[in-house]
PDB file of C-alpha atoms and ligand atoms in Angstrom:
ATOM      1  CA  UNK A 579      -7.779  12.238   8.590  1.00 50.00           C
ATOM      2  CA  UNK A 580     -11.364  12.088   9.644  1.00 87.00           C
ATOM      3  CA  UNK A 581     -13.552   8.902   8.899  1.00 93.00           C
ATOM      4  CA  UNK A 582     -15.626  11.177   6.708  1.00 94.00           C
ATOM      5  CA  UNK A 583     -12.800  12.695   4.729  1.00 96.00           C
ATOM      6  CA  UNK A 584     -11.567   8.643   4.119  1.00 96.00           C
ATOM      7  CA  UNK A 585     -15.036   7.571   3.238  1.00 97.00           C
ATOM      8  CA  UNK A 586     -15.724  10.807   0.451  1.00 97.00           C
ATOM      9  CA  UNK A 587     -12.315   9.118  -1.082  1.00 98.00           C
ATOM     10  CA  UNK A 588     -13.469   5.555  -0.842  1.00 98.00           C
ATOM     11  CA  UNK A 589     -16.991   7.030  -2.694  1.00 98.00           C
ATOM     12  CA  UNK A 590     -15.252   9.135  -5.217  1.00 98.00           C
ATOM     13  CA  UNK A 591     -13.173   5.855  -6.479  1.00 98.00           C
ATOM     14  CA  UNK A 592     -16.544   3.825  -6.805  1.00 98.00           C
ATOM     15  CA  UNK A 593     -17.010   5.744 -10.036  1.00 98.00           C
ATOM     16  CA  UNK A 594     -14.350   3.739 -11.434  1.00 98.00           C
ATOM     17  CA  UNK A 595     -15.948   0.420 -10.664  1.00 98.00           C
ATOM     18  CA  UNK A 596     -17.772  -1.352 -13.500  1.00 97.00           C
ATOM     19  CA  UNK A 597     -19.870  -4.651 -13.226  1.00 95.00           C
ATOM     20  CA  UNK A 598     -18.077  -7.635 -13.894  1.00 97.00           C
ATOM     21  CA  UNK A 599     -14.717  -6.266 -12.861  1.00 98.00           C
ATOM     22  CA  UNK A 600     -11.491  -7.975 -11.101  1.00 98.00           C
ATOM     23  CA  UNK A 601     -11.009  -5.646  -8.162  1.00 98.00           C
ATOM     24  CA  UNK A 602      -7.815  -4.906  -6.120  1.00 98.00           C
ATOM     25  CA  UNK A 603      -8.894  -5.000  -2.697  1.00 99.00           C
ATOM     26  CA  UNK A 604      -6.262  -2.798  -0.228  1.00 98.00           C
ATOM     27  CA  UNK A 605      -5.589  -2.648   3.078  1.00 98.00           C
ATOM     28  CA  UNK A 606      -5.823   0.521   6.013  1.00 98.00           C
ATOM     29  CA  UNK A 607      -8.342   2.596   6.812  1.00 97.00           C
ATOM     30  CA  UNK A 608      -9.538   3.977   3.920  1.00 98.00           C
ATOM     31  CA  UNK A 609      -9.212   0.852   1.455  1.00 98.00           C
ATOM     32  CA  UNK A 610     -11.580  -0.346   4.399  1.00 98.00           C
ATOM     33  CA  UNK A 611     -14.507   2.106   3.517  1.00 98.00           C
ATOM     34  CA  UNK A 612     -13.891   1.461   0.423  1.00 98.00           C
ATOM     35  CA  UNK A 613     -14.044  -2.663   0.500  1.00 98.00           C
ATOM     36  CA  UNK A 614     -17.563  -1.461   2.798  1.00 98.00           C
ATOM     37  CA  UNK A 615     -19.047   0.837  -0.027  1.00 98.00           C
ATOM     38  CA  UNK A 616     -18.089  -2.414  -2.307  1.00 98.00           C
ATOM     39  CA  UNK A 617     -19.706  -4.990  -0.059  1.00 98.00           C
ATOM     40  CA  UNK A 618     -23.200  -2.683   0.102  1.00 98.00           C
ATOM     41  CA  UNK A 619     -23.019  -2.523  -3.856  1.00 98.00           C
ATOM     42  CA  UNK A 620     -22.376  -6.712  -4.200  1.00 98.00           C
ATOM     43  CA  UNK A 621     -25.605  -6.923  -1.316  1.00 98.00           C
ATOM     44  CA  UNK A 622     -27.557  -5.133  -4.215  1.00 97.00           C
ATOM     45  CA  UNK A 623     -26.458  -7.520  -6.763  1.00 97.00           C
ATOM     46  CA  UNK A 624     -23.388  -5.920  -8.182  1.00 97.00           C
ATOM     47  CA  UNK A 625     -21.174  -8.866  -9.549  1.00 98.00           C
ATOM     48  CA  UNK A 626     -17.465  -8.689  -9.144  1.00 98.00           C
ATOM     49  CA  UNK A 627     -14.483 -10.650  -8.520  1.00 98.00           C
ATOM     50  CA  UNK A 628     -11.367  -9.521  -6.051  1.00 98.00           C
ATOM     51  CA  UNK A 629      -8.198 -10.178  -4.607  1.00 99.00           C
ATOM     52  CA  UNK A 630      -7.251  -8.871  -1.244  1.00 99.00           C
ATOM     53  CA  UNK A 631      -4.355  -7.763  -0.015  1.00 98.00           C
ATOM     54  CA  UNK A 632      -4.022  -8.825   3.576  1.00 98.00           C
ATOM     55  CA  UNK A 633      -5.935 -11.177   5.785  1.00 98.00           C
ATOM     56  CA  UNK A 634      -7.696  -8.622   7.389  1.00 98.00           C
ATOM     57  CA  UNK A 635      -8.961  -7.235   4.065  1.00 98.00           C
ATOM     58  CA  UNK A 636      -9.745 -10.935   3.270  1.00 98.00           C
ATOM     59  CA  UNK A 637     -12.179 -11.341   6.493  1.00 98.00           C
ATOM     60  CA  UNK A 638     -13.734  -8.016   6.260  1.00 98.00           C
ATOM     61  CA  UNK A 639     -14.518  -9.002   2.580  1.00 98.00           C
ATOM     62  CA  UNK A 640     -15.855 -12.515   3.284  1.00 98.00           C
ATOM     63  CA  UNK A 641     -17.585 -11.054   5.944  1.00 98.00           C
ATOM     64  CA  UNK A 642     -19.602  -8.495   3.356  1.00 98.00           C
ATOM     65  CA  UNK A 643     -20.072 -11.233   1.095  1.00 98.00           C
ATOM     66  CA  UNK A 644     -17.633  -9.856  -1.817  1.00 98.00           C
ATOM     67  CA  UNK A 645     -16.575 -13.300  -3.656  1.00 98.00           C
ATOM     68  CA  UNK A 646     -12.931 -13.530  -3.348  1.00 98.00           C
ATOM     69  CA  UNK A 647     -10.204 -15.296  -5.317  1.00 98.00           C
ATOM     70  CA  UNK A 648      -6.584 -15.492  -6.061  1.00 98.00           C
ATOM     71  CA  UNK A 649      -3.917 -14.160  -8.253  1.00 98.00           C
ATOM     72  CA  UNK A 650      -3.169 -18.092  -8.964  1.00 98.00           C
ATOM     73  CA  UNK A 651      -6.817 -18.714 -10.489  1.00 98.00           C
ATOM     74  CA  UNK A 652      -7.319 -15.346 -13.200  1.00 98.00           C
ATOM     75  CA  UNK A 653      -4.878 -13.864 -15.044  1.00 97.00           C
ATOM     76  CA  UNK A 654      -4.792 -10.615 -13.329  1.00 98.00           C
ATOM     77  CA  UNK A 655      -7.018  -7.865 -12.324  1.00 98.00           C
ATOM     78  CA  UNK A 656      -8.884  -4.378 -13.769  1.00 98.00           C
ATOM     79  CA  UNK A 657      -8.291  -2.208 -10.654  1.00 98.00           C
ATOM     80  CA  UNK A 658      -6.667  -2.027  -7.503  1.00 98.00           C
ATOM     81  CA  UNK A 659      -8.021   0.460  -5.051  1.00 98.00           C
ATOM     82  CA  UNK A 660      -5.821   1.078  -2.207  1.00 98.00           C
ATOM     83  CA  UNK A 661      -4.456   4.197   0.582  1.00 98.00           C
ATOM     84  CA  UNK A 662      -0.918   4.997   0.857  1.00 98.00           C
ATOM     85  CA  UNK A 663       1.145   6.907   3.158  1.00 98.00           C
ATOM     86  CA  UNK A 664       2.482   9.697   0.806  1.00 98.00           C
ATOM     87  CA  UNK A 665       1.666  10.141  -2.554  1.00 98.00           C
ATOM     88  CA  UNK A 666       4.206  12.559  -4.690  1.00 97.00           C
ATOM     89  CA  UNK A 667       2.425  14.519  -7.892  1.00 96.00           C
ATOM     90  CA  UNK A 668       4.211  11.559 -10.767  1.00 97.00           C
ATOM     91  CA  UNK A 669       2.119   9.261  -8.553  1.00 98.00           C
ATOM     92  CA  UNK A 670       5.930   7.590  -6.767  1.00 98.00           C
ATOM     93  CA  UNK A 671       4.167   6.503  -3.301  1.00 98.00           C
ATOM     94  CA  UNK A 672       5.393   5.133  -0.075  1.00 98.00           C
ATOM     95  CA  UNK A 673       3.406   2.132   1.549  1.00 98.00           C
ATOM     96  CA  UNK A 674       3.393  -0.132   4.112  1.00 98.00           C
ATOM     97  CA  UNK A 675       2.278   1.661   7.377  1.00 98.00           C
ATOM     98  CA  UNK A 676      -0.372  -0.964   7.675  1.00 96.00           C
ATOM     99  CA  UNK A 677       2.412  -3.998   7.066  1.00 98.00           C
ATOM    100  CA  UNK A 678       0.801  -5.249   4.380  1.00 98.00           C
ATOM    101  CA  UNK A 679       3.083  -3.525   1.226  1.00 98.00           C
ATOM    102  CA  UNK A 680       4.617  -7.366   0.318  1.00 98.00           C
ATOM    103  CA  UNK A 681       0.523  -8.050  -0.938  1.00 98.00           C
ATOM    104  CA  UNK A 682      -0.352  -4.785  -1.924  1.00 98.00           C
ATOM    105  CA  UNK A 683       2.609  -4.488  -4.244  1.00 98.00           C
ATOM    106  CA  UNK A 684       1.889  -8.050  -5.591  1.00 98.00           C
ATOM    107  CA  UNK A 685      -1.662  -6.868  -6.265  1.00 98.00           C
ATOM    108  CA  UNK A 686      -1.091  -3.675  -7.788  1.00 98.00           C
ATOM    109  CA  UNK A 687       1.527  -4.852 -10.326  1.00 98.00           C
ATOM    110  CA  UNK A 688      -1.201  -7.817 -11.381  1.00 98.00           C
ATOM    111  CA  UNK A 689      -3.563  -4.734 -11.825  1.00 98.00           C
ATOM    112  CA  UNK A 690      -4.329  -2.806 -15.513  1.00 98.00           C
ATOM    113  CA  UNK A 691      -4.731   0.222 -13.118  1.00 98.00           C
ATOM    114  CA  UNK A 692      -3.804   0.914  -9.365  1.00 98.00           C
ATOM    115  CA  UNK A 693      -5.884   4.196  -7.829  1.00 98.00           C
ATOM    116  CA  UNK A 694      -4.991   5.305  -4.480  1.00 98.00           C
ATOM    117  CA  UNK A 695      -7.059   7.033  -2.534  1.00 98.00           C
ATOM    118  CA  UNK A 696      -6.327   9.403   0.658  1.00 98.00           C
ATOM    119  CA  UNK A 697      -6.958  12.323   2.441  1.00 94.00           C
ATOM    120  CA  UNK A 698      -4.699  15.372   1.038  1.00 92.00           C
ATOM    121  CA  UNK A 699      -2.079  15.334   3.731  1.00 94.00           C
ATOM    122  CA  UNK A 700      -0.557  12.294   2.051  1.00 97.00           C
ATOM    123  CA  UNK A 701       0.269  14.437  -0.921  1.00 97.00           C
ATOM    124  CA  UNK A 702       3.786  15.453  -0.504  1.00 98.00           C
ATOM    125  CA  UNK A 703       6.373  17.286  -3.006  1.00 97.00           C
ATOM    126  CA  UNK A 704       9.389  14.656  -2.344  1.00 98.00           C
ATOM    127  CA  UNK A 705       8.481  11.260  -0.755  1.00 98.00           C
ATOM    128  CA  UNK A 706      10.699  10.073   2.912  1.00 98.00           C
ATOM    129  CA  UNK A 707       8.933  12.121   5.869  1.00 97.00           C
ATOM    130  CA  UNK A 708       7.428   9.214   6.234  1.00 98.00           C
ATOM    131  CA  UNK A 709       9.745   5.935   7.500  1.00 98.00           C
ATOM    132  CA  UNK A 710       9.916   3.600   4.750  1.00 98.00           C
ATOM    133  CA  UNK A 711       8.434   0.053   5.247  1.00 98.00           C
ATOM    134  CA  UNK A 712      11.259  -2.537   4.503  1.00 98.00           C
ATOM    135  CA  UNK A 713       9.969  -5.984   4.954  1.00 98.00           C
ATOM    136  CA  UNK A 714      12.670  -8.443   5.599  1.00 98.00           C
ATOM    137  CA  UNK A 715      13.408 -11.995   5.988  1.00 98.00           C
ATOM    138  CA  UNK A 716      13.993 -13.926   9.705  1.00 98.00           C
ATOM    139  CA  UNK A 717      17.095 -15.209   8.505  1.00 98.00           C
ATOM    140  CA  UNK A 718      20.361 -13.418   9.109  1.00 98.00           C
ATOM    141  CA  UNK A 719      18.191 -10.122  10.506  1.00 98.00           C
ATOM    142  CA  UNK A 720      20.834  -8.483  11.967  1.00 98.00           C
ATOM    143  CA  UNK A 721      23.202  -8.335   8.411  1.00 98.00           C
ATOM    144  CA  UNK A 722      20.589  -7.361   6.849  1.00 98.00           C
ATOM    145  CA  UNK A 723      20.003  -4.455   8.639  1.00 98.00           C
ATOM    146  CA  UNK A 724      23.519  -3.764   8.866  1.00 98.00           C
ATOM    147  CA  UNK A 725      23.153  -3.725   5.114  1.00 98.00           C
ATOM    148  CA  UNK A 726      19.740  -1.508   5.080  1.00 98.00           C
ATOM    149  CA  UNK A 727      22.138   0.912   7.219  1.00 98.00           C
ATOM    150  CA  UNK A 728      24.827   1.093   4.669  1.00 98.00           C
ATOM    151  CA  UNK A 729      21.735   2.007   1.924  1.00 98.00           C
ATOM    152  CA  UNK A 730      20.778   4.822   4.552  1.00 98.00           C
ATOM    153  CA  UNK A 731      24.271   6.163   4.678  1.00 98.00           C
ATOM    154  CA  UNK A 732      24.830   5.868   1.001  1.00 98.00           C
ATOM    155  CA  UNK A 733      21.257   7.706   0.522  1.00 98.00           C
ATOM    156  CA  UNK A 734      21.865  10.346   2.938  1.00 97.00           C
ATOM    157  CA  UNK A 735      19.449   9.026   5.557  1.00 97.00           C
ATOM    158  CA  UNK A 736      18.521  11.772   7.676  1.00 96.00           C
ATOM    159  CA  UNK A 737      16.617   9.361  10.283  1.00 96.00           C
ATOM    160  CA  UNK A 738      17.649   6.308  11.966  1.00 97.00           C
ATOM    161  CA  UNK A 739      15.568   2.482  11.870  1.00 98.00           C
ATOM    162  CA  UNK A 740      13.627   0.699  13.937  1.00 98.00           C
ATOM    163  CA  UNK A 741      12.659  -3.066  13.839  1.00 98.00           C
ATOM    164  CA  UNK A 742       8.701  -2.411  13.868  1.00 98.00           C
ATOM    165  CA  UNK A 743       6.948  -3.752  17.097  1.00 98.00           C
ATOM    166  CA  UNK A 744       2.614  -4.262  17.355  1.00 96.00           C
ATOM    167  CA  UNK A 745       0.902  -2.927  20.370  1.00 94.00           C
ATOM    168  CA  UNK A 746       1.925  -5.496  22.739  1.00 96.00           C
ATOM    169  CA  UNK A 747       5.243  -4.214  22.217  1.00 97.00           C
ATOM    170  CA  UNK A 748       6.295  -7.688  20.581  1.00 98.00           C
ATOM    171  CA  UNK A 749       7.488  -7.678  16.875  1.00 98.00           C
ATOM    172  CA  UNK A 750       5.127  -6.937  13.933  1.00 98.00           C
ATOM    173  CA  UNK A 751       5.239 -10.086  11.879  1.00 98.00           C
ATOM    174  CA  UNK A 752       3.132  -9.476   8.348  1.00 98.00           C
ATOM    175  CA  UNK A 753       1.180 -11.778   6.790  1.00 98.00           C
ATOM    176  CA  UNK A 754       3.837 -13.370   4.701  1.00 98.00           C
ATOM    177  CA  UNK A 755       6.012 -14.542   8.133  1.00 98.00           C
ATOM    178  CA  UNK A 756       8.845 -11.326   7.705  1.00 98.00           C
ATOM    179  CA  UNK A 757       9.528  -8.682   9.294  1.00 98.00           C
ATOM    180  CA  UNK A 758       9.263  -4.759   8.926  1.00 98.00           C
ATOM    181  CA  UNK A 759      12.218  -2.628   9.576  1.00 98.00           C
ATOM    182  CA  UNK A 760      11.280   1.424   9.373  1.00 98.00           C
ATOM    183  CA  UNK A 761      13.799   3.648   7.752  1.00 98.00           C
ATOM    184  CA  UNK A 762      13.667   7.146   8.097  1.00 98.00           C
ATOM    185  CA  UNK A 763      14.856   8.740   5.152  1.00 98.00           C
ATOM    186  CA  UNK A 764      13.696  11.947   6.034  1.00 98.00           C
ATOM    187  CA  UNK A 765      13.082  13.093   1.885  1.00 97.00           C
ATOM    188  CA  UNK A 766      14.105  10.679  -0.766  1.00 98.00           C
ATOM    189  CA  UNK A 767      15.269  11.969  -4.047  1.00 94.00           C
ATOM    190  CA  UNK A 768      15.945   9.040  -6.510  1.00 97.00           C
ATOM    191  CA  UNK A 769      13.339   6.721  -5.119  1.00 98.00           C
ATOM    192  CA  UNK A 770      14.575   4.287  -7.907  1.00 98.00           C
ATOM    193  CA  UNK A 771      17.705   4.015  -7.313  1.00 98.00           C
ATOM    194  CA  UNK A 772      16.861   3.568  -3.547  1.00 98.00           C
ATOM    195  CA  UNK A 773      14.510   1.164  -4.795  1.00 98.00           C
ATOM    196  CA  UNK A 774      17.489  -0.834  -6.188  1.00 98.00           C
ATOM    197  CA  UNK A 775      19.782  -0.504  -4.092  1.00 98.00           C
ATOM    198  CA  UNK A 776      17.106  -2.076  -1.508  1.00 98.00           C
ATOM    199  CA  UNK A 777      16.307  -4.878  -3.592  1.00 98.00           C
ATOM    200  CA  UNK A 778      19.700  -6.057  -3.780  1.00 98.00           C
ATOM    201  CA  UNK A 779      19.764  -6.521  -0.122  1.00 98.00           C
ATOM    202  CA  UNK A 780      19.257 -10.469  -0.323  1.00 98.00           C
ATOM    203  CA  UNK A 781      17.673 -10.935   3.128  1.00 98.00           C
ATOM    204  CA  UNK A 782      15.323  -7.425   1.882  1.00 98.00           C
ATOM    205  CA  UNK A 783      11.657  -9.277   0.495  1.00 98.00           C
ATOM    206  CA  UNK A 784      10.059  -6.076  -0.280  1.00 98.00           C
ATOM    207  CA  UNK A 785       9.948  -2.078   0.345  1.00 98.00           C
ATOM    208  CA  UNK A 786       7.599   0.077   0.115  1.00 98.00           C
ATOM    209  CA  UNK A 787       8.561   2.500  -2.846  1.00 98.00           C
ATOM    210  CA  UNK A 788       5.959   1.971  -5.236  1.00 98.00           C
ATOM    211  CA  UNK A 789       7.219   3.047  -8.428  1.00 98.00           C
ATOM    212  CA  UNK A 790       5.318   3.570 -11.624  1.00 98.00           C
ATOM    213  CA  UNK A 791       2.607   1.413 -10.116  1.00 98.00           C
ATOM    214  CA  UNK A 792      -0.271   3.796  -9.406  1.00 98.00           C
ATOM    215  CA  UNK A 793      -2.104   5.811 -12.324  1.00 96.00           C
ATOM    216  CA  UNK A 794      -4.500   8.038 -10.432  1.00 98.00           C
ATOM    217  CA  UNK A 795      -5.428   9.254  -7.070  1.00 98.00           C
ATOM    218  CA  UNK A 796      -8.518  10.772  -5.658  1.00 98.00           C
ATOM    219  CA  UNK A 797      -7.758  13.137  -2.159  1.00 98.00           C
ATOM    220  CA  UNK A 798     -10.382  13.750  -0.173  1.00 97.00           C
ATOM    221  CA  UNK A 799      -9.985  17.630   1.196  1.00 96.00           C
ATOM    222  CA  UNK A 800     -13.256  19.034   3.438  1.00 93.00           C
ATOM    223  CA  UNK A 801     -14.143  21.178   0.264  1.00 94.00           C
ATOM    224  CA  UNK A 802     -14.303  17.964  -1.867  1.00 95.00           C
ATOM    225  CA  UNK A 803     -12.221  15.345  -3.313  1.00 96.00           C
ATOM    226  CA  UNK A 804     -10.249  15.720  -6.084  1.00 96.00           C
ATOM    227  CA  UNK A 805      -8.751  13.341  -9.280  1.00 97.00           C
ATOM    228  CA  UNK A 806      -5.051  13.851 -10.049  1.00 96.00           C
ATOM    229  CA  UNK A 807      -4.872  11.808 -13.118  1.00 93.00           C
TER     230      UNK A 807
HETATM  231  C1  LIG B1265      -2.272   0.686   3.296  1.00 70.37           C
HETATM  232  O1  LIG B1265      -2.770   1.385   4.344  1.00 70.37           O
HETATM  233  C2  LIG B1265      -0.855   0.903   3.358  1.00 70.37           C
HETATM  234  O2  LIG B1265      -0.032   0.656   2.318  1.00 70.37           O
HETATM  235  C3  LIG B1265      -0.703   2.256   3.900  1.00 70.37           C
HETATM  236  O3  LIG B1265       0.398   2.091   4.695  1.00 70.37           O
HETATM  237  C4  LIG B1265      -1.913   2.435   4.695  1.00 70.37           C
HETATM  238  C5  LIG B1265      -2.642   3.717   4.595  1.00 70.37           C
HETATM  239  O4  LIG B1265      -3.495   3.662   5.655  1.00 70.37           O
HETATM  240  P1  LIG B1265      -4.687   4.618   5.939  1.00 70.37           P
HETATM  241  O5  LIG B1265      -5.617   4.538   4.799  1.00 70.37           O
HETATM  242  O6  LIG B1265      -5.235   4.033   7.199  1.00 70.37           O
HETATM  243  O7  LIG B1265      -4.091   5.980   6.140  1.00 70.37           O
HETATM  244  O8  LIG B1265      -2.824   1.074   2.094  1.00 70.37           O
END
């Protein structure tokens, strides 16, 4: 997806930001335009209040000026504006690309309202061509993805796993201290019950099927964005 395309959806989903409002802030490449459109609006004198969801957002934030704060100091937020990696039409997404879905998910479900916004190519009719995110604990890694397998067999996995590695080839470690093992599910057709059957992995912290979590998307397409509501 082009910068352009990224930063049309990042400027469509400003329309949804009111002064005074606890903001969401996400993480990847588009939340980043978006968390850039915010900071030029605060320089102005636009009051708001957010929560990001990595350290990277966090810095980039601080570094605009945006006042930050915690989930531990309000009592939750208006919006969270954040990208995904696919995006089916009852709003069901799959994140995590960036490693930060443990936050993100945290985030959104403090949030009245999570939008995601994207380019159009994230829009898919069943969620799984893209590998699913599992973040996972240290402790006992190799059961628990023996027991991630068994989920992939049960789920008629079409892909295999990988235990995801940064560009210096060593392992991705996210901001919380885990890990991030990649399933490739290949199309996913109860993402609950996947979702479940995940979560009762006890060494499995997060995944990243979010489920009834978003409300709306806008998807930036080179003839204009659009609002699936
Ligand atoms: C985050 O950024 C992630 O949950 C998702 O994996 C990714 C999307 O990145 P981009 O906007 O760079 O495509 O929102």
């Amino acid at each position: 997806m082009s910068e352009d395309l990224k930063r049309s959806a990042a400027l469509a989903a400003m329309s949804e930001i009111r002064s005074g409002m606890r903001i969401g802030l996400g993480t990847g490449s588009t939340a980043k335009h978006f968390v850039d459109l915010l900071g030029a609006e605060v320089a102005n004198g636009f009051e708001c209040l957010c929560v990001p969801t990595s350290e990277v957002t966090a810095e980039q934030a601080r570094g605009l000026g945006i006042p930050l704060t915690t989930l531990d100091d309000i009592d939750g937020l208006d919006v969270t504006i954040d990208g995904a990696d696919e995006i089916d039409r009852n709003f069901q997404l799959i994140k995590g690309g960036g490693g930060a879905l443990l936050r993100e998910k945290i985030v959104a479900a403090a949030s009245a309202r999570m939008i995601v916004i994207a380019d159009d190519s994230k829009l898919v009719d069943t969620l799984g061509k893209f590998a699913l995110p599992i973040e996972v604990n240290l402790f006992g890694l190799a059961a628990t993805e023996r027991a991630i397998a068994d989920v992939m067999g049960q789920f008629n996995a079409l892909g295999g796993r990988t235990l995801r590695k940064n560009v210096d080839g060593e392992t991705f470690v996210t901001d919380g201290g885990h890990y991030i093992v990649d399933a490739s599910f290949g199309r996913i057709s109860d993402a609950k019950a996947l979702s479940s059957a995940l979560l009762e992995i006890p060494g499995v912290v997060q995944h990243g099927l979010f489920i009834d979590l978003c409300s709306d998307a806008y998807l930036a397409t080179p003839g204009g964005t659009i609002k699936l509501s």
